[in-house]
Coordinates of C-alpha atoms and ligand atoms in Angstrom, one line a residue:
M1 CA 9.9 22.0 -0.1
N2 CA 11.7 19.1 1.6
K3 CA 9.8 16.2 0.2
K4 CA 9.6 12.9 2.0
R5 CA 11.2 10.0 0.3
V6 CA 8.8 7.1 -0.4
A7 CA 9.3 3.5 -1.5
V8 CA 6.4 1.7 -3.1
L9 CA 6.5 -2.1 -2.7
I10 CA 4.7 -4.1 -5.4
S11 CA 4.4 -7.6 -6.7
G12 CA 2.3 -7.1 -9.9
R13 CA 0.5 -4.7 -12.1
G14 CA 1.3 -1.6 -10.0
S15 CA -1.7 0.6 -10.8
N16 CA -1.7 2.0 -7.3
M17 CA 2.0 2.6 -7.6
T18 CA 1.3 4.6 -10.8
A19 CA -1.4 6.6 -9.0
L20 CA 1.1 7.5 -6.3
I21 CA 3.8 8.4 -8.9
E22 CA 1.3 10.6 -10.8
A23 CA 0.1 12.4 -7.6
A24 CA 3.7 13.0 -6.5
K25 CA 4.4 15.0 -9.6
A26 CA 2.4 17.9 -8.3
R27 CA 4.7 20.6 -7.1
D28 CA 2.9 20.9 -3.7
Y29 CA 2.8 17.2 -3.0
P30 CA 4.8 16.5 0.1
A31 CA 6.4 13.3 -1.0
E32 CA 8.4 11.9 -3.9
I33 CA 8.4 8.3 -5.1
A34 CA 12.2 7.6 -4.7
L35 CA 12.1 3.9 -5.2
V36 CA 9.9 1.0 -6.4
V37 CA 10.7 -2.4 -5.0
S38 CA 9.3 -5.7 -6.3
N39 CA 9.7 -9.1 -4.9
R40 CA 9.0 -10.5 -8.4
P41 CA 11.4 -9.8 -11.2
D42 CA 8.5 -10.1 -13.8
A43 CA 6.1 -7.6 -12.1
P44 CA 4.6 -5.5 -14.9
G45 CA 4.7 -2.5 -12.6
L46 CA 8.5 -2.4 -12.7
A47 CA 8.5 -1.4 -16.4
S48 CA 6.0 1.4 -15.7
A49 CA 8.2 2.7 -12.9
R50 CA 11.3 2.7 -15.0
E51 CA 9.5 4.5 -17.8
G52 CA 8.6 7.1 -15.3
G53 CA 12.3 7.5 -14.4
I54 CA 11.9 6.0 -10.9
A55 CA 14.6 3.9 -9.4
T56 CA 13.6 0.2 -9.1
T57 CA 15.0 -2.7 -7.2
V58 CA 14.1 -6.4 -7.3
V59 CA 14.4 -8.4 -4.1
D60 CA 13.3 -11.8 -5.3
H61 CA 11.9 -13.7 -2.4
E62 CA 12.5 -17.0 -4.2
L63 CA 16.2 -16.5 -4.0
F64 CA 16.0 -16.6 -0.2
G65 CA 14.0 -19.8 0.0
E66 CA 12.6 -20.2 3.5
D67 CA 14.9 -17.6 5.0
R68 CA 12.5 -14.7 5.5
A69 CA 14.9 -12.9 7.8
A70 CA 17.5 -12.7 5.0
F71 CA 14.8 -11.6 2.5
E72 CA 13.7 -8.8 4.8
H73 CA 17.3 -7.8 5.5
A74 CA 17.9 -7.3 1.8
L75 CA 14.6 -5.4 1.5
D76 CA 15.5 -3.1 4.4
E77 CA 19.0 -2.5 3.0
A78 CA 17.4 -1.3 -0.2
L79 CA 15.2 1.1 1.7
E80 CA 18.1 2.3 3.8
A81 CA 20.3 2.8 0.7
H82 CA 17.7 5.1 -0.8
R83 CA 17.2 7.0 2.4
I84 CA 13.5 6.1 2.5
D85 CA 11.2 7.9 5.0
F86 CA 7.9 6.1 4.3
V87 CA 6.9 2.8 2.7
C88 CA 3.6 2.2 0.7
L89 CA 2.6 -1.4 0.2
A90 CA 0.7 -1.6 -3.1
G91 CA -0.3 -5.1 -4.1
F92 CA 2.8 -6.4 -2.3
M93 CA 2.0 -10.1 -1.8
R94 CA 4.4 -11.0 1.0
L95 CA 3.6 -11.0 4.6
L96 CA 6.2 -9.0 6.6
S97 CA 7.5 -10.2 9.9
P98 CA 6.6 -8.3 13.1
R99 CA 10.2 -7.3 13.4
L100 CA 10.2 -5.4 10.1
V101 CA 6.7 -4.0 10.6
K102 CA 7.7 -2.7 14.0
R103 CA 10.8 -1.1 12.6
W104 CA 8.6 0.8 10.1
S105 CA 5.8 1.4 12.6
G106 CA 3.9 4.6 11.7
K107 CA 5.8 4.9 8.5
M108 CA 4.3 2.1 6.5
L109 CA 0.9 2.1 4.7
N110 CA -1.1 -0.6 2.9
I111 CA -4.1 -0.5 0.7
H112 CA -6.7 -3.1 0.9
P113 CA -9.6 -3.5 -1.5
A114 CA -12.4 -3.7 1.1
L115 CA -13.9 -1.7 3.9
L116 CA -11.8 -3.0 6.7
P117 CA -12.3 -4.6 9.2
Q118 CA -14.6 -6.4 6.7
F119 CA -13.1 -8.9 4.3
K120 CA -9.5 -9.2 5.3
G121 CA -7.3 -11.4 3.0
L122 CA -7.8 -12.3 -0.6
H123 CA -10.8 -12.4 -3.0
T124 CA -12.5 -9.5 -1.3
H125 CA -14.9 -8.6 -4.2
R126 CA -16.2 -12.1 -4.6
R127 CA -16.7 -12.4 -0.8
A128 CA -18.5 -9.1 -0.7
L129 CA -20.9 -10.2 -3.4
E130 CA -21.4 -13.5 -1.7
A131 CA -22.2 -11.8 1.6
G132 CA -24.7 -9.5 -0.2
V133 CA -23.3 -6.3 1.3
K134 CA -24.9 -3.1 0.1
R135 CA -21.7 -1.1 0.3
H136 CA -18.1 -2.0 -0.4
G137 CA -14.9 0.0 -1.0
A138 CA -11.2 0.3 -0.1
T139 CA -9.1 1.2 2.9
V140 CA -5.6 2.7 3.4
H141 CA -4.3 1.7 6.8
F142 CA -1.1 1.7 8.9
V143 CA 0.7 -1.6 8.7
V144 CA 0.8 -3.5 12.0
P145 CA 2.0 -7.1 12.6
E146 CA -1.5 -8.5 12.1
M147 CA -2.5 -8.8 8.5
D148 CA -4.9 -6.2 7.1
A149 CA -5.3 -4.6 10.5
G150 CA -4.0 -1.4 11.8
P151 CA -5.3 2.1 12.2
I152 CA -7.3 3.3 9.2
V153 CA -6.1 6.5 7.5
E154 CA -8.5 6.7 4.5
Q155 CA -11.6 4.8 3.5
E156 CA -14.1 5.3 0.8
S157 CA -17.2 3.3 -0.1
L158 CA -19.5 2.7 -3.0
A159 CA -23.0 1.3 -3.4
V160 CA -23.0 -2.3 -4.8
H161 CA -25.1 -2.4 -8.0
Q162 CA -27.7 -4.9 -9.0
G163 CA -26.1 -7.5 -11.3
E164 CA -22.6 -6.5 -10.3
T165 CA -19.9 -9.0 -11.1
E166 CA -16.5 -9.5 -9.4
D167 CA -14.9 -7.7 -12.3
T168 CA -17.1 -4.7 -12.4
L169 CA -16.8 -4.3 -8.7
A170 CA -13.0 -4.6 -8.8
A171 CA -12.8 -1.9 -11.4
R172 CA -15.0 0.5 -9.5
V173 CA -13.2 -0.2 -6.2
L174 CA -9.8 0.4 -8.0
E175 CA -10.9 3.9 -8.9
I176 CA -11.4 4.5 -5.2
E177 CA -8.0 3.0 -4.4
H178 CA -6.3 5.4 -6.9
R179 CA -8.0 8.3 -5.2
I180 CA -7.5 7.5 -1.5
Y181 CA -3.9 6.2 -1.6
P182 CA -2.4 9.5 -2.7
R183 CA -4.6 11.3 -0.2
A184 CA -3.5 9.0 2.7
L185 CA 0.2 9.4 1.7
R186 CA -0.2 13.2 1.6
A187 CA -1.7 13.1 5.2
L188 CA 1.2 11.0 6.4
A189 CA 3.9 13.0 4.7
E190 CA 2.4 16.2 6.1
G191 CA 2.4 14.8 9.6
R192 CA -1.4 15.1 9.8
V193 CA -1.7 11.4 10.7
T194 CA 0.4 9.5 13.1
I195 CA 0.4 6.2 15.0
T196 CA 1.1 6.2 18.7
P197 CA 3.3 3.4 20.2
S198 CA 0.1 1.7 21.5
G199 CA -1.1 1.5 18.0
E200 CA -3.8 4.1 18.5
E201 CA -4.2 6.5 15.6
R202 CA -4.4 10.3 15.9
L203 CA -5.6 12.2 12.9
T204 CA -5.5 16.0 12.9
H205 CA -6.5 18.4 10.2
Ligands
LIG1 C1 -5.2 -3.7 -5.4 O1 -6.5 -4.0 -5.4 C2 -4.8 -3.6 -3.9 O2 -5.7 -3.0 -3.1 C3 -4.5 -5.0 -3.5 O3 -3.9 -5.6 -4.6 C4 -4.3 -4.9 -5.8 C5 -3.0 -4.4 -6.5 O4 -3.3 -3.7 -7.7 N1 -3.7 -5.1 -2.3 P1 -2.2 -2.9 -8.3 O5 -0.9 -3.7 -8.5 O6 -1.9 -1.6 -7.5 O7 -2.7 -2.5 -9.7

C-alpha cells in the first residue's frame, strides 16, 4: 500500500500525536506518521515521538520574533523536505496565516476539544460547564483561515455528568479525541473526505 505521509504538529504533551502514531501502525492504515514538528523545543511529545522512531523537527517560533512569515517558511520547508502529504495539528498552539492555511487547504486537519461550532478557542471544558450544556465532545475539522472553523470531518459527543469537573470532563473528552482523530485521518488519506475550493465539504463512504 502506498501510504500517505503525514506530519503531526504539536506544542505540548502530544497524546493525540501518540494516538495517531499507534493507529498508523496497523498494516491497513492508509497513512504513516513521517514527521513530528514542534514549535517548542521542550514539548514532552517530542520525546515520545523519538522513542517511537519517528523523525522530529523543532521550529522554535521564539527564534523568529515577530516574523511569522519566516517561521512559517521554515515550517513549510520541513514539511517539504519530508515530502508530507497531510498535516495534523494536535495541540499546536500557533495561529497559522491564511497564506499557509490556503497552501494546505484540504490537506490539513485540526482537533478541537468541543462540539464545534460551540466553544471555539481556549478553556472549552470550563466554558461548557459554565454554560450548563448537557452534551460536550470533540471535533476534527479541516483547517481554514478562521480559527476553529472549517468543515467538520468527525465529531463525537458525551453526556455531561452531574458533579463533573473541568478535569473529569477533559479526561473523558480526551478519550473521544484519541478515537476520532485516527478515524478522520483515515477518511482523509483514503480520499473519502475532501474540501472543495469554496470550502464546502463532501464526505463519501
Ligand atoms: C487537546 O485537547 C486538543 O484537542 C487541543 O489541545 C489538546 C492537546 O493535547 N487542541 P495533546 O497534546 O494531544 O495531549
